[in-house]
């Protein structure tokens, strides 16, 4: 087990028991309920690892990860919407864009049968209505989970803090998809491990798409913070990338009236089959790193929302390209899950604490591949902009 005291002392289970009969003195998992405003009624699991890493799992928001802090400094993005209870979500408003009225936190899951832009798609395979209306990024992030367990588990290697739940997205004459989610963190560690398994619990072949909107905010995101990734190429970006000319690698301060910038980058893959990106704040000695399997999430988007009051960078592994569901159906790249079929996803989020941790992360990524400078990226962007 890692350092939990700040003075390089290491403790096993017996050591801790000598000092306290309650593990909560250093860390653990606690179930609470939020009780005010738009968040009222949301069950929340509070994780503390003892190193300064603390985060919330929003049970009634698909077990997504809300607030994340390290030593009292925010890592996960907090928007003005708050962590809105699903019962207050405006499901059918804004011409399918109402997802942004409940958009906040480190991890917001998109899917399970649709991601990206709103669309009306063929639904004839369900033998009912000819089409299905899909809102922005699907429905999963506003469905409460059934909490199946949580707690602390000791092994020979140390103590694992964990939670598991099940989120069911279903309708009569439609999809029946089940997301089983497990979240882990080590006592004495600075990592969050996420394992998702999506199963078609229905009898009809069903489309499946999944995307993680992983949002980092201030103070990790700040003027001078650096986005680090092994970028082989960029296949798509918004016109705002060319029009605004804002760096995709070195972040500016928040500004008024800035439009979002979105890129679909092609990333190099490490020899172990993983991909990794990071946001590094050298001034604070604080960063964030995300690692996932390339065969599970072959696509990746960088979302820059550098506007005052909603300052954020989104790091987004995805099962499908940015053109979305209609294009995936048309070109044959859509994932179809047969009855009883499953897909699993393995992702790690890490808080980087100190200059050495930032340097090690950048070295790992640079060992896999380089990264275009802003001039080269601008030239590519002019060629591929939407």
mmCIF file of C-alpha atoms in Angstrom:
data_model
loop_
_atom_site.group_PDB
_atom_site.id
_atom_site.type_symbol
_atom_site.label_atom_id
_atom_site.label_comp_id
_atom_site.label_asym_id
_atom_site.label_seq_id
_atom_site.Cartn_x
_atom_site.Cartn_y
_atom_site.Cartn_z
ATOM 1 C CA UNK A 1 0.000 0.000 0.000
ATOM 2 C CA UNK A 2 1.286 3.460 -0.904
ATOM 3 C CA UNK A 3 2.124 6.354 1.351
ATOM 4 C CA UNK A 4 -0.898 7.652 3.272
ATOM 5 C CA UNK A 5 0.855 9.808 5.848
ATOM 6 C CA UNK A 6 2.926 12.270 3.842
ATOM 7 C CA UNK A 7 6.204 11.081 5.380
ATOM 8 C CA UNK A 8 6.937 7.934 3.331
ATOM 9 C CA UNK A 9 5.705 5.469 5.954
ATOM 10 C CA UNK A 10 4.038 2.326 4.603
ATOM 11 C CA UNK A 11 1.237 0.542 6.427
ATOM 12 C CA UNK A 12 -0.368 -2.877 6.054
ATOM 13 C CA UNK A 13 -3.686 -3.941 7.556
ATOM 14 C CA UNK A 14 -2.154 -4.945 10.883
ATOM 15 C CA UNK A 15 -0.206 -1.692 11.133
ATOM 16 C CA UNK A 16 -3.334 0.381 10.641
ATOM 17 C CA UNK A 17 -5.258 -1.679 13.177
ATOM 18 C CA UNK A 18 -2.715 -0.710 15.832
ATOM 19 C CA UNK A 19 -3.589 2.963 15.381
ATOM 20 C CA UNK A 20 -7.340 2.835 14.753
ATOM 21 C CA UNK A 21 -10.245 0.404 14.675
ATOM 22 C CA UNK A 22 -11.815 2.316 11.773
ATOM 23 C CA UNK A 23 -10.234 2.383 8.293
ATOM 24 C CA UNK A 24 -12.047 5.680 7.762
ATOM 25 C CA UNK A 25 -9.217 7.412 9.611
ATOM 26 C CA UNK A 26 -7.196 7.194 6.367
ATOM 27 C CA UNK A 27 -9.681 6.420 3.598
ATOM 28 C CA UNK A 28 -12.593 4.316 2.444
ATOM 29 C CA UNK A 29 -15.942 4.447 0.652
ATOM 30 C CA UNK A 30 -19.038 6.057 2.139
ATOM 31 C CA UNK A 31 -22.597 6.209 0.748
ATOM 32 C CA UNK A 32 -24.343 9.568 1.216
ATOM 33 C CA UNK A 33 -27.314 11.324 -0.358
ATOM 34 C CA UNK A 34 -27.177 14.841 -1.778
ATOM 35 C CA UNK A 35 -29.971 16.916 -0.292
ATOM 36 C CA UNK A 36 -30.320 20.355 -1.852
ATOM 37 C CA UNK A 37 -31.147 22.095 -5.117
ATOM 38 C CA UNK A 38 -31.122 20.210 -8.406
ATOM 39 C CA UNK A 39 -28.892 17.521 -6.836
ATOM 40 C CA UNK A 40 -31.446 16.572 -4.192
ATOM 41 C CA UNK A 41 -31.963 12.813 -3.911
ATOM 42 C CA UNK A 42 -28.820 11.658 -5.753
ATOM 43 C CA UNK A 43 -27.034 8.810 -4.000
ATOM 44 C CA UNK A 44 -23.305 9.427 -3.967
ATOM 45 C CA UNK A 45 -20.344 7.219 -3.055
ATOM 46 C CA UNK A 46 -17.468 9.195 -1.564
ATOM 47 C CA UNK A 47 -14.040 7.614 -2.156
ATOM 48 C CA UNK A 48 -10.920 8.690 -0.235
ATOM 49 C CA UNK A 49 -7.623 6.917 -0.891
ATOM 50 C CA UNK A 50 -5.538 8.563 1.835
ATOM 51 C CA UNK A 51 -3.104 10.303 -0.538
ATOM 52 C CA UNK A 52 -5.272 13.368 -1.054
ATOM 53 C CA UNK A 53 -7.302 11.769 -3.866
ATOM 54 C CA UNK A 54 -11.042 12.044 -3.211
ATOM 55 C CA UNK A 55 -13.839 11.519 -5.722
ATOM 56 C CA UNK A 56 -17.587 11.009 -5.965
ATOM 57 C CA UNK A 57 -19.447 8.272 -7.812
ATOM 58 C CA UNK A 58 -22.948 9.477 -8.695
ATOM 59 C CA UNK A 59 -25.020 6.307 -8.271
ATOM 60 C CA UNK A 60 -28.181 7.885 -9.681
ATOM 61 C CA UNK A 61 -26.330 9.336 -12.653
ATOM 62 C CA UNK A 62 -25.253 6.008 -14.219
ATOM 63 C CA UNK A 63 -22.438 5.729 -11.629
ATOM 64 C CA UNK A 64 -20.531 8.447 -13.457
ATOM 65 C CA UNK A 65 -17.716 10.235 -11.625
ATOM 66 C CA UNK A 66 -18.622 13.732 -10.462
ATOM 67 C CA UNK A 67 -16.278 15.821 -8.330
ATOM 68 C CA UNK A 68 -12.603 14.772 -8.161
ATOM 69 C CA UNK A 69 -10.026 16.480 -5.937
ATOM 70 C CA UNK A 70 -6.442 15.976 -4.910
ATOM 71 C CA UNK A 71 -5.239 17.586 -1.667
ATOM 72 C CA UNK A 72 -8.197 19.945 -1.873
ATOM 73 C CA UNK A 73 -7.516 21.029 -5.476
ATOM 74 C CA UNK A 74 -10.203 20.293 -8.053
ATOM 75 C CA UNK A 75 -9.383 17.987 -10.952
ATOM 76 C CA UNK A 76 -12.794 17.162 -12.423
ATOM 77 C CA UNK A 77 -14.752 19.906 -14.196
ATOM 78 C CA UNK A 78 -17.708 21.471 -12.394
ATOM 79 C CA UNK A 79 -20.241 23.254 -14.630
ATOM 80 C CA UNK A 80 -23.088 25.572 -13.646
ATOM 81 C CA UNK A 81 -25.652 22.795 -14.188
ATOM 82 C CA UNK A 82 -24.564 20.947 -11.056
ATOM 83 C CA UNK A 83 -25.106 17.214 -10.761
ATOM 84 C CA UNK A 84 -28.778 17.379 -11.646
ATOM 85 C CA UNK A 85 -31.089 14.598 -10.471
ATOM 86 C CA UNK A 86 -32.346 12.574 -13.486
ATOM 87 C CA UNK A 87 -35.938 13.306 -12.455
ATOM 88 C CA UNK A 88 -35.268 16.996 -13.166
ATOM 89 C CA UNK A 89 -33.489 16.449 -16.465
ATOM 90 C CA UNK A 90 -35.146 18.113 -19.470
ATOM 91 C CA UNK A 91 -35.120 15.025 -21.663
ATOM 92 C CA UNK A 92 -36.914 16.322 -24.754
ATOM 93 C CA UNK A 93 -35.916 19.996 -24.876
ATOM 94 C CA UNK A 94 -33.546 22.031 -27.048
ATOM 95 C CA UNK A 95 -34.133 19.944 -30.176
ATOM 96 C CA UNK A 96 -32.286 16.979 -28.728
ATOM 97 C CA UNK A 97 -29.473 19.003 -27.126
ATOM 98 C CA UNK A 98 -30.827 19.024 -23.557
ATOM 99 C CA UNK A 99 -27.978 16.709 -22.479
ATOM 100 C CA UNK A 100 -25.940 19.892 -21.958
ATOM 101 C CA UNK A 101 -28.374 20.972 -19.206
ATOM 102 C CA UNK A 102 -27.074 18.082 -17.056
ATOM 103 C CA UNK A 103 -23.452 18.148 -18.178
ATOM 104 C CA UNK A 104 -20.905 18.272 -15.350
ATOM 105 C CA UNK A 105 -18.242 16.144 -13.686
ATOM 106 C CA UNK A 106 -15.060 14.297 -14.526
ATOM 107 C CA UNK A 107 -16.803 11.416 -16.316
ATOM 108 C CA UNK A 108 -20.067 11.690 -18.236
ATOM 109 C CA UNK A 109 -20.904 8.513 -20.155
ATOM 110 C CA UNK A 110 -22.475 8.662 -23.606
ATOM 111 C CA UNK A 111 -24.402 5.737 -25.118
ATOM 112 C CA UNK A 112 -25.450 2.974 -24.913
ATOM 113 C CA UNK A 113 -27.043 2.745 -28.353
ATOM 114 C CA UNK A 114 -26.163 6.236 -29.577
ATOM 115 C CA UNK A 115 -23.431 8.859 -29.187
ATOM 116 C CA UNK A 116 -22.665 12.250 -30.706
ATOM 117 C CA UNK A 117 -25.196 14.365 -32.580
ATOM 118 C CA UNK A 118 -29.016 14.033 -32.365
ATOM 119 C CA UNK A 119 -30.430 11.876 -35.130
ATOM 120 C CA UNK A 120 -33.537 10.067 -36.258
ATOM 121 C CA UNK A 121 -32.389 6.594 -37.296
ATOM 122 C CA UNK A 122 -33.883 3.395 -38.647
ATOM 123 C CA UNK A 123 -35.727 1.418 -35.962
ATOM 124 C CA UNK A 124 -37.351 -1.228 -38.138
ATOM 125 C CA UNK A 125 -35.294 -4.017 -36.529
ATOM 126 C CA UNK A 126 -37.473 -3.610 -33.422
ATOM 127 C CA UNK A 127 -40.591 -4.439 -35.475
ATOM 128 C CA UNK A 128 -42.550 -1.454 -34.201
ATOM 129 C CA UNK A 129 -41.940 2.177 -35.221
ATOM 130 C CA UNK A 130 -39.987 2.736 -38.441
ATOM 131 C CA UNK A 131 -37.565 5.211 -36.817
ATOM 132 C CA UNK A 132 -36.023 5.980 -33.415
ATOM 133 C CA UNK A 133 -35.222 9.526 -32.225
ATOM 134 C CA UNK A 134 -31.813 9.769 -30.557
ATOM 135 C CA UNK A 135 -30.798 12.839 -28.508
ATOM 136 C CA UNK A 136 -27.258 14.174 -28.162
ATOM 137 C CA UNK A 137 -25.003 11.458 -26.694
ATOM 138 C CA UNK A 138 -27.870 9.085 -25.929
ATOM 139 C CA UNK A 139 -29.695 8.438 -22.667
ATOM 140 C CA UNK A 140 -27.434 6.467 -20.333
ATOM 141 C CA UNK A 141 -25.977 9.327 -18.279
ATOM 142 C CA UNK A 142 -29.423 10.228 -16.888
ATOM 143 C CA UNK A 143 -30.451 6.744 -15.755
ATOM 144 C CA UNK A 144 -30.050 5.750 -12.082
ATOM 145 C CA UNK A 145 -28.005 2.662 -11.285
ATOM 146 C CA UNK A 146 -28.944 -0.273 -9.095
ATOM 147 C CA UNK A 147 -26.116 -0.319 -6.564
ATOM 148 C CA UNK A 148 -25.001 -3.931 -6.148
ATOM 149 C CA UNK A 149 -22.124 -3.393 -3.721
ATOM 150 C CA UNK A 150 -19.329 -1.206 -2.418
ATOM 151 C CA UNK A 151 -16.670 -1.246 0.260
ATOM 152 C CA UNK A 152 -13.043 -2.011 1.065
ATOM 153 C CA UNK A 153 -11.338 -5.305 0.219
ATOM 154 C CA UNK A 154 -7.945 -6.348 1.583
ATOM 155 C CA UNK A 155 -5.615 -8.506 -0.502
ATOM 156 C CA UNK A 156 -1.978 -9.525 -0.106
ATOM 157 C CA UNK A 157 -1.026 -6.391 -2.088
ATOM 158 C CA UNK A 158 -3.095 -3.931 -0.054
ATOM 159 C CA UNK A 159 -6.594 -2.528 0.225
ATOM 160 C CA UNK A 160 -8.889 -1.921 -2.765
ATOM 161 C CA UNK A 161 -11.766 0.538 -2.513
ATOM 162 C CA UNK A 162 -14.545 -0.531 -4.880
ATOM 163 C CA UNK A 163 -18.126 -0.068 -6.037
ATOM 164 C CA UNK A 164 -20.313 -1.970 -8.486
ATOM 165 C CA UNK A 165 -23.660 -1.207 -10.040
ATOM 166 C CA UNK A 166 -25.973 -1.971 -12.925
ATOM 167 C CA UNK A 167 -27.626 0.554 -15.240
ATOM 168 C CA UNK A 168 -30.467 -0.654 -17.443
ATOM 169 C CA UNK A 169 -31.442 1.225 -20.616
ATOM 170 C CA UNK A 170 -34.620 -0.298 -21.965
ATOM 171 C CA UNK A 171 -37.963 0.365 -23.580
ATOM 172 C CA UNK A 172 -40.782 -1.820 -24.834
ATOM 173 C CA UNK A 173 -40.373 -2.226 -28.616
ATOM 174 C CA UNK A 174 -36.788 -1.052 -28.373
ATOM 175 C CA UNK A 175 -33.338 -1.594 -26.936
ATOM 176 C CA UNK A 176 -32.610 -3.559 -23.756
ATOM 177 C CA UNK A 177 -28.988 -2.860 -22.849
ATOM 178 C CA UNK A 178 -27.401 -3.342 -19.426
ATOM 179 C CA UNK A 179 -24.249 -1.550 -18.279
ATOM 180 C CA UNK A 180 -22.407 -3.268 -15.425
ATOM 181 C CA UNK A 181 -19.866 -0.867 -13.963
ATOM 182 C CA UNK A 182 -17.048 -1.470 -11.474
ATOM 183 C CA UNK A 183 -14.932 1.353 -10.084
ATOM 184 C CA UNK A 184 -11.771 0.728 -8.053
ATOM 185 C CA UNK A 185 -9.056 2.739 -6.333
ATOM 186 C CA UNK A 186 -6.186 1.550 -4.139
ATOM 187 C CA UNK A 187 -5.824 2.816 -0.615
ATOM 188 C CA UNK A 188 -2.602 4.811 -0.849
ATOM 189 C CA UNK A 189 -2.980 5.304 -4.610
ATOM 190 C CA UNK A 190 -3.741 8.100 -7.069
ATOM 191 C CA UNK A 191 -5.538 6.037 -9.736
ATOM 192 C CA UNK A 192 -9.186 5.326 -10.513
ATOM 193 C CA UNK A 193 -9.869 2.144 -12.484
ATOM 194 C CA UNK A 194 -13.101 1.778 -14.461
ATOM 195 C CA UNK A 195 -14.392 -1.494 -15.963
ATOM 196 C CA UNK A 196 -17.627 -1.377 -17.967
ATOM 197 C CA UNK A 197 -19.440 -4.328 -19.507
ATOM 198 C CA UNK A 198 -22.393 -3.672 -21.800
ATOM 199 C CA UNK A 199 -24.746 -6.580 -22.538
ATOM 200 C CA UNK A 200 -27.676 -6.895 -24.899
ATOM 201 C CA UNK A 201 -30.286 -8.353 -22.535
ATOM 202 C CA UNK A 202 -32.960 -8.294 -25.252
ATOM 203 C CA UNK A 203 -33.750 -10.630 -28.110
ATOM 204 C CA UNK A 204 -33.196 -8.213 -31.026
ATOM 205 C CA UNK A 205 -29.845 -7.292 -32.558
ATOM 206 C CA UNK A 206 -29.189 -3.828 -31.126
ATOM 207 C CA UNK A 207 -26.797 -1.017 -32.084
ATOM 208 C CA UNK A 208 -24.183 -0.178 -29.468
ATOM 209 C CA UNK A 209 -22.028 2.934 -29.180
ATOM 210 C CA UNK A 210 -20.044 4.202 -26.184
ATOM 211 C CA UNK A 211 -18.051 7.344 -25.480
ATOM 212 C CA UNK A 212 -16.516 8.773 -22.309
ATOM 213 C CA UNK A 213 -16.655 12.550 -21.924
ATOM 214 C CA UNK A 214 -13.747 12.967 -19.477
ATOM 215 C CA UNK A 215 -13.667 16.599 -18.401
ATOM 216 C CA UNK A 216 -10.803 18.334 -16.610
ATOM 217 C CA UNK A 217 -11.281 21.850 -15.246
ATOM 218 C CA UNK A 218 -9.450 24.576 -13.357
ATOM 219 C CA UNK A 219 -6.962 24.608 -11.692
ATOM 220 C CA UNK A 220 -5.392 21.630 -13.517
ATOM 221 C CA UNK A 221 -6.593 23.339 -16.681
ATOM 222 C CA UNK A 222 -5.091 26.817 -16.694
ATOM 223 C CA UNK A 223 -3.128 29.159 -18.909
ATOM 224 C CA UNK A 224 -0.008 27.234 -19.893
ATOM 225 C CA UNK A 225 -1.356 23.739 -19.148
ATOM 226 C CA UNK A 226 -0.223 21.268 -21.799
ATOM 227 C CA UNK A 227 -2.211 18.586 -23.611
ATOM 228 C CA UNK A 228 0.208 15.705 -24.286
ATOM 229 C CA UNK A 229 -0.611 12.836 -26.654
ATOM 230 C CA UNK A 230 1.021 10.676 -29.326
ATOM 231 C CA UNK A 231 -0.875 12.204 -32.261
ATOM 232 C CA UNK A 232 -0.344 10.461 -35.592
ATOM 233 C CA UNK A 233 -2.874 12.598 -37.442
ATOM 234 C CA UNK A 234 -6.155 14.491 -37.209
ATOM 235 C CA UNK A 235 -9.041 13.288 -39.361
ATOM 236 C CA UNK A 236 -11.631 15.929 -38.448
ATOM 237 C CA UNK A 237 -12.053 19.209 -36.598
ATOM 238 C CA UNK A 238 -14.611 21.971 -36.243
ATOM 239 C CA UNK A 239 -14.341 25.103 -38.374
ATOM 240 C CA UNK A 240 -13.708 27.050 -35.159
ATOM 241 C CA UNK A 241 -10.236 25.474 -34.953
ATOM 242 C CA UNK A 242 -9.204 27.338 -38.101
ATOM 243 C CA UNK A 243 -11.254 30.465 -37.436
ATOM 244 C CA UNK A 244 -9.967 31.046 -33.882
ATOM 245 C CA UNK A 245 -6.417 29.753 -34.181
ATOM 246 C CA UNK A 246 -6.230 28.672 -30.527
ATOM 247 C CA UNK A 247 -3.513 26.161 -29.645
ATOM 248 C CA UNK A 248 -4.615 22.572 -29.175
ATOM 249 C CA UNK A 249 -1.559 21.756 -27.028
ATOM 250 C CA UNK A 250 -0.877 24.762 -24.785
ATOM 251 C CA UNK A 251 -3.986 26.118 -23.139
ATOM 252 C CA UNK A 252 -4.848 29.832 -23.004
ATOM 253 C CA UNK A 253 -6.692 31.589 -20.173
ATOM 254 C CA UNK A 254 -10.510 31.555 -20.356
ATOM 255 C CA UNK A 255 -11.994 34.201 -22.653
ATOM 256 C CA UNK A 256 -15.415 35.573 -23.479
ATOM 257 C CA UNK A 257 -17.320 34.399 -26.520
ATOM 258 C CA UNK A 258 -14.926 31.609 -27.500
ATOM 259 C CA UNK A 259 -16.554 28.815 -29.531
ATOM 260 C CA UNK A 260 -15.867 25.195 -28.686
ATOM 261 C CA UNK A 261 -13.081 23.497 -30.640
ATOM 262 C CA UNK A 262 -13.306 19.763 -31.320
ATOM 263 C CA UNK A 263 -10.735 17.470 -32.928
ATOM 264 C CA UNK A 264 -10.761 13.791 -33.811
ATOM 265 C CA UNK A 265 -7.130 12.784 -33.418
ATOM 266 C CA UNK A 266 -5.565 9.554 -34.629
ATOM 267 C CA UNK A 267 -3.376 8.342 -31.771
ATOM 268 C CA UNK A 268 -0.423 5.968 -31.780
ATOM 269 C CA UNK A 269 -0.796 2.750 -29.772
ATOM 270 C CA UNK A 270 1.712 1.419 -27.253
ATOM 271 C CA UNK A 271 3.127 -2.096 -27.606
ATOM 272 C CA UNK A 272 0.755 -3.327 -24.880
ATOM 273 C CA UNK A 273 -2.279 -2.210 -26.908
ATOM 274 C CA UNK A 274 -3.046 0.894 -24.844
ATOM 275 C CA UNK A 275 -3.298 4.588 -25.580
ATOM 276 C CA UNK A 276 -2.585 7.391 -23.156
ATOM 277 C CA UNK A 277 -3.142 11.167 -23.024
ATOM 278 C CA UNK A 278 -2.438 13.711 -20.295
ATOM 279 C CA UNK A 279 -3.030 17.294 -19.246
ATOM 280 C CA UNK A 280 -0.023 18.703 -17.388
ATOM 281 C CA UNK A 281 0.120 21.860 -15.270
ATOM 282 C CA UNK A 282 3.836 22.407 -14.722
ATOM 283 C CA UNK A 283 3.339 25.494 -12.562
ATOM 284 C CA UNK A 284 1.237 23.593 -10.006
ATOM 285 C CA UNK A 285 3.055 20.286 -10.397
ATOM 286 C CA UNK A 286 -0.367 18.714 -10.958
ATOM 287 C CA UNK A 287 -1.738 16.729 -13.861
ATOM 288 C CA UNK A 288 -4.254 14.207 -15.112
ATOM 289 C CA UNK A 289 -3.607 11.113 -17.226
ATOM 290 C CA UNK A 290 -5.998 8.691 -18.904
ATOM 291 C CA UNK A 291 -5.166 5.238 -20.334
ATOM 292 C CA UNK A 292 -7.445 2.873 -22.279
ATOM 293 C CA UNK A 293 -7.320 -0.052 -24.700
ATOM 294 C CA UNK A 294 -7.161 0.883 -28.379
ATOM 295 C CA UNK A 295 -9.176 -2.144 -29.487
ATOM 296 C CA UNK A 296 -12.025 -1.149 -27.147
ATOM 297 C CA UNK A 297 -12.029 2.572 -27.960
ATOM 298 C CA UNK A 298 -10.388 3.017 -31.384
ATOM 299 C CA UNK A 299 -11.384 6.695 -31.729
ATOM 300 C CA UNK A 300 -10.470 9.769 -29.685
ATOM 301 C CA UNK A 301 -11.735 13.376 -29.525
ATOM 302 C CA UNK A 302 -10.264 16.464 -27.881
ATOM 303 C CA UNK A 303 -12.924 18.965 -26.794
ATOM 304 C CA UNK A 304 -11.793 22.470 -25.892
ATOM 305 C CA UNK A 305 -14.342 24.725 -24.206
ATOM 306 C CA UNK A 306 -12.160 27.649 -23.189
ATOM 307 C CA UNK A 307 -14.972 30.059 -22.457
ATOM 308 C CA UNK A 308 -15.292 32.094 -19.276
ATOM 309 C CA UNK A 309 -17.554 30.408 -16.733
ATOM 310 C CA UNK A 310 -17.369 26.951 -18.310
ATOM 311 C CA UNK A 311 -13.616 26.485 -18.825
ATOM 312 C CA UNK A 312 -12.923 22.822 -19.647
ATOM 313 C CA UNK A 313 -10.999 20.323 -21.727
ATOM 314 C CA UNK A 314 -12.673 17.049 -22.645
ATOM 315 C CA UNK A 315 -10.637 13.910 -23.375
ATOM 316 C CA UNK A 316 -12.965 11.496 -25.153
ATOM 317 C CA UNK A 317 -12.247 7.876 -26.099
ATOM 318 C CA UNK A 318 -15.001 6.555 -28.360
ATOM 319 C CA UNK A 319 -16.090 3.388 -30.100
ATOM 320 C CA UNK A 320 -17.013 5.310 -33.260
ATOM 321 C CA UNK A 321 -15.876 8.227 -35.382
ATOM 322 C CA UNK A 322 -17.189 11.742 -34.962
ATOM 323 C CA UNK A 323 -19.709 11.518 -37.807
ATOM 324 C CA UNK A 324 -21.985 9.525 -35.485
ATOM 325 C CA UNK A 325 -24.645 6.863 -35.748
ATOM 326 C CA UNK A 326 -26.055 7.542 -39.209
ATOM 327 C CA UNK A 327 -22.589 7.439 -40.776
ATOM 328 C CA UNK A 328 -21.649 4.288 -38.846
ATOM 329 C CA UNK A 329 -24.756 2.521 -40.092
ATOM 330 C CA UNK A 330 -24.109 3.660 -43.640
ATOM 331 C CA UNK A 331 -20.446 2.597 -43.804
ATOM 332 C CA UNK A 332 -20.904 -0.679 -41.902
ATOM 333 C CA UNK A 333 -18.829 0.310 -38.855
ATOM 334 C CA UNK A 334 -21.773 0.246 -36.423
ATOM 335 C CA UNK A 335 -21.392 -2.253 -33.564
ATOM 336 C CA UNK A 336 -24.388 -4.600 -33.343
ATOM 337 C CA UNK A 337 -24.814 -6.704 -30.221
ATOM 338 C CA UNK A 338 -26.720 -9.948 -30.680
ATOM 339 C CA UNK A 339 -28.951 -11.342 -27.952
ATOM 340 C CA UNK A 340 -26.802 -12.010 -24.878
ATOM 341 C CA UNK A 341 -23.663 -10.526 -26.456
ATOM 342 C CA UNK A 342 -21.372 -8.233 -24.409
ATOM 343 C CA UNK A 343 -18.575 -5.706 -24.875
ATOM 344 C CA UNK A 344 -16.166 -4.620 -22.115
ATOM 345 C CA UNK A 345 -14.104 -1.449 -21.622
ATOM 346 C CA UNK A 346 -11.098 -0.883 -19.336
ATOM 347 C CA UNK A 347 -9.950 2.646 -18.508
ATOM 348 C CA UNK A 348 -7.624 4.171 -15.905
ATOM 349 C CA UNK A 349 -7.646 7.764 -14.667
ATOM 350 C CA UNK A 350 -4.618 8.986 -12.730
ATOM 351 C CA UNK A 351 -3.888 12.181 -10.839
ATOM 352 C CA UNK A 352 -0.254 13.182 -11.317
ATOM 353 C CA UNK A 353 1.191 14.746 -8.183
ATOM 354 C CA UNK A 354 4.548 16.507 -8.440
ATOM 355 C CA UNK A 355 7.082 17.346 -11.143
ATOM 356 C CA UNK A 356 8.476 13.803 -11.244
ATOM 357 C CA UNK A 357 5.032 12.323 -11.929
ATOM 358 C CA UNK A 358 4.417 14.848 -14.718
ATOM 359 C CA UNK A 359 7.794 14.112 -16.310
ATOM 360 C CA UNK A 360 7.236 10.362 -16.129
ATOM 361 C CA UNK A 361 3.832 10.667 -17.791
ATOM 362 C CA UNK A 362 5.186 12.792 -20.618
ATOM 363 C CA UNK A 363 8.084 10.363 -21.124
ATOM 364 C CA UNK A 364 5.690 7.394 -21.373
ATOM 365 C CA UNK A 365 3.609 9.156 -24.003
ATOM 366 C CA UNK A 366 6.598 10.439 -25.970
ATOM 367 C CA UNK A 367 8.047 6.905 -26.074
ATOM 368 C CA UNK A 368 4.969 5.918 -28.102
ATOM 369 C CA UNK A 369 4.915 8.838 -30.524
ATOM 370 C CA UNK A 370 5.401 12.525 -31.146
ATOM 371 C CA UNK A 371 2.942 15.368 -31.422
ATOM 372 C CA UNK A 372 2.513 18.001 -34.160
ATOM 373 C CA UNK A 373 3.298 21.586 -33.273
ATOM 374 C CA UNK A 374 0.562 24.200 -33.613
ATOM 375 C CA UNK A 375 1.685 25.309 -37.073
ATOM 376 C CA UNK A 376 1.506 21.763 -38.432
ATOM 377 C CA UNK A 377 -1.849 21.201 -36.716
ATOM 378 C CA UNK A 378 -3.222 24.419 -38.225
ATOM 379 C CA UNK A 379 -2.260 23.200 -41.690
ATOM 380 C CA UNK A 380 -3.952 19.864 -41.082
ATOM 381 C CA UNK A 381 -7.011 21.546 -39.618
ATOM 382 C CA UNK A 382 -7.440 23.698 -42.712
ATOM 383 C CA UNK A 383 -7.568 20.484 -44.775
ATOM 384 C CA UNK A 384 -10.025 18.520 -42.640
ATOM 385 C CA UNK A 385 -12.300 21.086 -40.943
ATOM 386 C CA UNK A 386 -16.012 20.277 -40.822
#
